[in-house]
Amino acid sequence: WGSLTVDHLVQRNRRERADHLALVDPLNRPSLDGKEPRRLSWRELGDEIDRMAAALLDVGLRKGDVVTYQTPNFVETVVLALACARLGLVISPVVTAYREHELGYVLDKVKPKVVVMLAQFAGHDHAAMALKLREGRDYQVLILGGNAPDGTLDFDKVVAAADPATAAAYAEANPVAPDEVFTIFWTSGTEARPKGVPRDHNLWIVNARMVVEAADLRDGETLLNPFPLVNIGSFGVLMAWLWR
């Protein structure tokens, strides 16, 4: 075990690789949410992480709170996960295919303070589902991509109004330890109910170093992440990208 956290890697990269390309949307993004693909440098990515982290603070989240997200593979999902790492929040995301039965089970287990999703995705009304499931539970529904219905919060507007400086100040005043839990991902549930698996920052960084060594990843290479950004396989790619 070491002394680094996920956010240490982000901050190092934005300092040392500021103008290098960091993150590219899938080319079929218009079919996901109707928006054009984006390409971010490390400087731009770092700035977006700070702004989203500040927005998470503005809606009341604090270190140790749990965030569940149900979003597709686009830039904002990576930004959200790394913003949570910056603040010491715990992410427990789920695949976009989950419906009331599966999502309700996860919500009861991890008790998130917020659930982040698109209002509609792949023909399903995710916002309505989250509002229905909120009965008897206590969380805010944050909507990315606009069209936020009554009872939810238009998170794009919150992010646009946020002061990114507050994220850096909060992170400095509330440092995250490497052995603190960052993720609770879910097993596939092939034998029974899915199981939530906690992993700390230390474990993810060790995982990153192993993947980089095994795959002989080199400076300047591009990594394609084909996994949904809500599971352990996906984060193995993401962490290797951050480390290298």
Tab-separated table of C-alpha atoms in Angstrom:
chain	number	residue	atom	x	y	z
A	1	TRP	CA	0.000	0.000	0.000
A	2	GLY	CA	1.112	3.545	-0.721
A	3	SER	CA	0.254	7.143	0.040
A	4	LEU	CA	-1.612	8.033	-3.171
A	5	THR	CA	-5.324	8.375	-3.884
A	6	VAL	CA	-7.179	8.460	-7.189
A	7	ASP	CA	-7.287	12.260	-7.027
A	8	HIS	CA	-3.517	12.448	-6.614
A	9	LEU	CA	-3.202	10.894	-10.070
A	10	VAL	CA	-5.736	13.324	-11.552
A	11	GLN	CA	-3.968	16.365	-10.107
A	12	ARG	CA	-0.553	15.105	-11.222
A	13	ASN	CA	-1.780	14.618	-14.782
A	14	ARG	CA	-3.445	18.017	-15.021
A	15	ARG	CA	-0.170	19.624	-13.882
A	16	GLU	CA	2.289	17.606	-15.938
A	17	ARG	CA	0.211	16.824	-19.064
A	18	ALA	CA	-2.063	19.864	-19.171
A	19	ASP	CA	-2.257	20.300	-22.945
A	20	HIS	CA	-2.231	16.616	-23.875
A	21	LEU	CA	-5.428	14.898	-24.961
A	22	ALA	CA	-6.987	13.121	-21.976
A	23	LEU	CA	-10.471	11.891	-22.787
A	24	VAL	CA	-12.589	11.317	-25.906
A	25	ASP	CA	-16.327	10.656	-26.094
A	26	PRO	CA	-17.643	7.675	-28.072
A	27	LEU	CA	-18.257	8.631	-31.685
A	28	ASN	CA	-21.871	7.473	-31.396
A	29	ARG	CA	-22.662	9.899	-28.590
A	30	PRO	CA	-25.461	11.539	-30.620
A	31	SER	CA	-27.340	8.241	-30.401
A	32	LEU	CA	-26.877	8.196	-26.611
A	33	ASP	CA	-28.074	11.661	-25.635
A	34	GLY	CA	-28.262	13.717	-28.834
A	35	LYS	CA	-25.039	15.632	-28.156
A	36	GLU	CA	-21.848	15.829	-30.183
A	37	PRO	CA	-18.754	13.932	-28.989
A	38	ARG	CA	-16.286	15.914	-26.879
A	39	ARG	CA	-12.491	15.827	-26.618
A	40	LEU	CA	-10.865	17.131	-23.424
A	41	SER	CA	-7.255	17.919	-22.558
A	42	TRP	CA	-6.018	17.182	-19.036
A	43	ARG	CA	-6.377	20.872	-18.182
A	44	GLU	CA	-9.963	20.927	-19.427
A	45	LEU	CA	-10.775	17.652	-17.701
A	46	GLY	CA	-9.329	18.900	-14.411
A	47	ASP	CA	-11.371	22.083	-14.632
A	48	GLU	CA	-14.569	20.115	-15.292
A	49	ILE	CA	-13.854	17.802	-12.370
A	50	ASP	CA	-13.448	20.793	-10.054
A	51	ARG	CA	-16.674	22.375	-11.267
A	52	MET	CA	-18.690	19.182	-10.889
A	53	ALA	CA	-17.163	18.533	-7.466
A	54	ALA	CA	-18.221	22.038	-6.432
A	55	ALA	CA	-21.732	21.305	-7.702
A	56	LEU	CA	-21.854	18.132	-5.592
A	57	LEU	CA	-20.941	20.238	-2.564
A	58	ASP	CA	-23.640	22.746	-3.510
A	59	VAL	CA	-26.349	20.056	-3.392
A	60	GLY	CA	-25.244	19.101	0.116
A	61	LEU	CA	-22.853	16.175	-0.323
A	62	ARG	CA	-19.929	15.742	2.032
A	63	LYS	CA	-17.030	13.328	2.452
A	64	GLY	CA	-18.214	9.762	3.022
A	65	ASP	CA	-21.618	10.222	1.376
A	66	VAL	CA	-22.653	7.697	-1.277
A	67	VAL	CA	-23.453	8.628	-4.892
A	68	THR	CA	-25.269	6.208	-7.188
A	69	TYR	CA	-25.212	6.962	-10.899
A	70	GLN	CA	-26.898	5.244	-13.824
A	71	THR	CA	-25.371	6.885	-16.869
A	72	PRO	CA	-23.899	5.700	-20.197
A	73	ASN	CA	-20.268	5.821	-21.309
A	74	PHE	CA	-19.707	9.465	-22.005
A	75	VAL	CA	-17.324	12.145	-20.731
A	76	GLU	CA	-19.627	13.283	-17.935
A	77	THR	CA	-19.615	9.850	-16.297
A	78	VAL	CA	-15.820	9.940	-15.974
A	79	VAL	CA	-15.955	13.529	-14.703
A	80	LEU	CA	-18.562	12.572	-12.109
A	81	ALA	CA	-16.581	9.595	-10.805
A	82	LEU	CA	-13.370	11.610	-10.505
A	83	ALA	CA	-15.200	14.550	-8.900
A	84	CYS	CA	-16.433	12.125	-6.248
A	85	ALA	CA	-12.873	10.866	-5.720
A	86	ARG	CA	-11.724	14.461	-5.206
A	87	LEU	CA	-14.196	15.002	-2.375
A	88	GLY	CA	-13.927	11.619	-0.688
A	89	LEU	CA	-17.384	10.524	-1.793
A	90	VAL	CA	-18.187	6.847	-2.351
A	91	ILE	CA	-19.590	5.873	-5.760
A	92	SER	CA	-21.932	2.917	-6.191
A	93	PRO	CA	-23.028	3.026	-9.841
A	94	VAL	CA	-25.317	0.636	-11.704
A	95	VAL	CA	-25.809	-0.321	-15.335
A	96	THR	CA	-28.373	1.595	-17.369
A	97	ALA	CA	-30.354	-1.602	-17.925
A	98	TYR	CA	-31.341	-1.857	-14.250
A	99	ARG	CA	-35.030	-1.238	-13.592
A	100	GLU	CA	-37.032	-0.865	-10.386
A	101	HIS	CA	-36.370	-4.358	-9.054
A	102	GLU	CA	-32.569	-4.187	-9.319
A	103	LEU	CA	-32.124	-0.475	-8.651
A	104	GLY	CA	-34.370	-0.543	-5.587
A	105	TYR	CA	-32.274	-3.339	-4.107
A	106	VAL	CA	-29.062	-1.319	-4.566
A	107	LEU	CA	-30.625	1.819	-3.108
A	108	ASP	CA	-31.702	-0.052	0.016
A	109	LYS	CA	-28.195	-1.455	0.496
A	110	VAL	CA	-26.010	1.641	0.033
A	111	LYS	CA	-28.537	4.402	0.877
A	112	PRO	CA	-27.106	7.063	-1.469
A	113	LYS	CA	-27.624	10.762	-0.840
A	114	VAL	CA	-28.055	11.384	-4.583
A	115	VAL	CA	-28.891	9.380	-7.694
A	116	VAL	CA	-27.540	10.788	-10.984
A	117	MET	CA	-29.021	9.814	-14.353
A	118	LEU	CA	-30.357	11.037	-17.670
A	119	ALA	CA	-34.064	11.861	-17.648
A	120	GLN	CA	-34.610	9.356	-20.457
A	121	PHE	CA	-32.265	6.841	-22.001
A	122	ALA	CA	-32.767	4.094	-24.610
A	123	GLY	CA	-36.528	4.555	-24.525
A	124	HIS	CA	-36.844	4.282	-20.739
A	125	ASP	CA	-38.022	7.045	-18.375
A	126	HIS	CA	-35.248	6.877	-15.779
A	127	ALA	CA	-36.366	10.037	-13.976
A	128	ALA	CA	-39.859	8.655	-13.388
A	129	MET	CA	-38.369	5.403	-12.112
A	130	ALA	CA	-36.075	7.223	-9.671
A	131	LEU	CA	-38.941	9.380	-8.408
A	132	LYS	CA	-41.145	6.331	-7.872
A	133	LEU	CA	-38.393	4.504	-6.003
A	134	ARG	CA	-37.776	7.559	-3.806
A	135	GLU	CA	-41.005	6.883	-1.922
A	136	GLY	CA	-39.890	5.687	1.495
A	137	ARG	CA	-36.238	6.474	0.727
A	138	ASP	CA	-34.197	9.646	1.162
A	139	TYR	CA	-32.168	10.858	-1.809
A	140	GLN	CA	-32.080	13.620	-4.415
A	141	VAL	CA	-32.455	12.858	-8.119
A	142	LEU	CA	-29.921	14.775	-10.218
A	143	ILE	CA	-30.546	14.882	-13.962
A	144	LEU	CA	-27.784	15.295	-16.535
A	145	GLY	CA	-28.562	16.423	-20.070
A	146	GLY	CA	-31.586	18.611	-19.333
A	147	ASN	CA	-35.324	17.861	-19.390
A	148	ALA	CA	-35.377	17.486	-15.611
A	149	PRO	CA	-38.994	16.881	-14.493
A	150	ASP	CA	-40.598	18.257	-11.335
A	151	GLY	CA	-39.193	16.656	-8.235
A	152	THR	CA	-35.691	16.342	-9.709
A	153	LEU	CA	-32.766	18.756	-9.947
A	154	ASP	CA	-31.316	19.952	-13.256
A	155	PHE	CA	-27.714	19.112	-12.444
A	156	ASP	CA	-26.352	20.800	-15.571
A	157	LYS	CA	-27.585	24.131	-14.197
A	158	VAL	CA	-26.066	23.437	-10.789
A	159	VAL	CA	-22.722	22.588	-12.402
A	160	ALA	CA	-22.802	25.718	-14.575
A	161	ALA	CA	-23.382	27.931	-11.524
A	162	ALA	CA	-20.803	26.252	-9.267
A	163	ASP	CA	-17.541	27.881	-8.183
A	164	PRO	CA	-14.735	25.361	-8.899
A	165	ALA	CA	-12.488	26.966	-6.270
A	166	THR	CA	-14.696	25.560	-3.516
A	167	ALA	CA	-13.822	22.004	-4.572
A	168	ALA	CA	-10.082	22.551	-4.180
A	169	ALA	CA	-10.612	24.247	-0.810
A	170	TYR	CA	-12.816	21.405	0.436
A	171	ALA	CA	-10.396	18.729	-0.769
A	172	GLU	CA	-7.499	20.445	1.014
A	173	ALA	CA	-9.464	20.801	4.251
A	174	ASN	CA	-10.809	17.222	4.113
A	175	PRO	CA	-7.997	15.003	2.825
A	176	VAL	CA	-8.812	11.478	1.671
A	177	ALA	CA	-6.748	8.574	2.997
A	178	PRO	CA	-5.641	5.820	0.591
A	179	ASP	CA	-7.385	3.159	2.687
A	180	GLU	CA	-10.794	4.863	2.527
A	181	VAL	CA	-13.443	3.229	0.359
A	182	PHE	CA	-13.961	4.859	-3.037
A	183	THR	CA	-16.201	2.397	-4.905
A	184	ILE	CA	-18.939	-0.115	-4.192
A	185	PHE	CA	-19.454	-2.025	-7.429
A	186	TRP	CA	-21.951	-4.827	-7.898
A	187	THR	CA	-21.364	-8.429	-8.892
A	188	SER	CA	-23.448	-9.814	-11.736
A	189	GLY	CA	-25.689	-11.815	-9.420
A	190	THR	CA	-25.311	-15.074	-11.356
A	191	GLU	CA	-25.974	-17.205	-8.250
A	192	ALA	CA	-28.194	-14.900	-6.194
A	193	ARG	CA	-28.679	-11.208	-5.614
A	194	PRO	CA	-25.826	-8.941	-6.760
A	195	LYS	CA	-23.301	-8.245	-4.010
A	196	GLY	CA	-21.794	-4.849	-3.300
A	197	VAL	CA	-17.981	-5.025	-3.235
A	198	PRO	CA	-16.143	-2.134	-1.513
A	199	ARG	CA	-12.709	-1.138	-2.814
A	200	ASP	CA	-10.428	1.582	-1.488
A	201	HIS	CA	-8.071	3.962	-3.293
A	202	ASN	CA	-5.048	1.770	-2.473
A	203	LEU	CA	-6.567	-1.243	-4.181
A	204	TRP	CA	-7.446	0.691	-7.336
A	205	ILE	CA	-3.934	2.093	-7.646
A	206	VAL	CA	-2.355	-1.340	-7.190
A	207	ASN	CA	-4.796	-2.647	-9.804
A	208	ALA	CA	-3.732	0.136	-12.180
A	209	ARG	CA	-0.050	-0.674	-11.792
A	210	MET	CA	-0.703	-4.363	-12.463
A	211	VAL	CA	-2.711	-3.669	-15.623
A	212	VAL	CA	-0.119	-1.221	-16.946
A	213	GLU	CA	2.686	-3.740	-16.372
A	214	ALA	CA	0.802	-6.730	-17.777
A	215	ALA	CA	-0.342	-4.871	-20.895
A	216	ASP	CA	2.969	-3.008	-21.329
A	217	LEU	CA	1.099	0.278	-21.731
A	218	ARG	CA	3.316	3.061	-23.009
A	219	ASP	CA	3.294	6.827	-23.070
A	220	GLY	CA	0.947	8.280	-25.653
A	221	GLU	CA	-1.085	5.142	-26.291
A	222	THR	CA	-4.860	5.327	-26.544
A	223	LEU	CA	-7.018	3.072	-24.361
A	224	LEU	CA	-10.444	2.029	-25.592
A	225	ASN	CA	-12.851	1.317	-22.732
A	226	PRO	CA	-15.585	-1.045	-23.999
A	227	PHE	CA	-17.030	-1.823	-20.558
A	228	PRO	CA	-19.922	0.111	-18.952
A	229	LEU	CA	-18.389	2.725	-16.632
A	230	VAL	CA	-20.163	1.179	-13.673
A	231	ASN	CA	-18.181	-1.992	-13.015
A	232	ILE	CA	-14.821	-3.343	-11.910
A	233	GLY	CA	-13.605	-4.215	-15.425
A	234	SER	CA	-14.311	-0.703	-16.594
A	235	PHE	CA	-12.499	0.902	-13.685
A	236	GLY	CA	-9.506	-1.325	-14.303
A	237	VAL	CA	-9.135	0.408	-17.665
A	238	LEU	CA	-9.877	3.841	-16.193
A	239	MET	CA	-7.274	3.472	-13.454
A	240	ALA	CA	-4.610	2.209	-15.856
A	241	TRP	CA	-5.285	5.323	-17.939
A	242	LEU	CA	-4.869	7.561	-14.882
A	243	TRP	CA	-1.700	5.824	-13.723
A	244	ARG	CA	0.106	5.781	-17.066
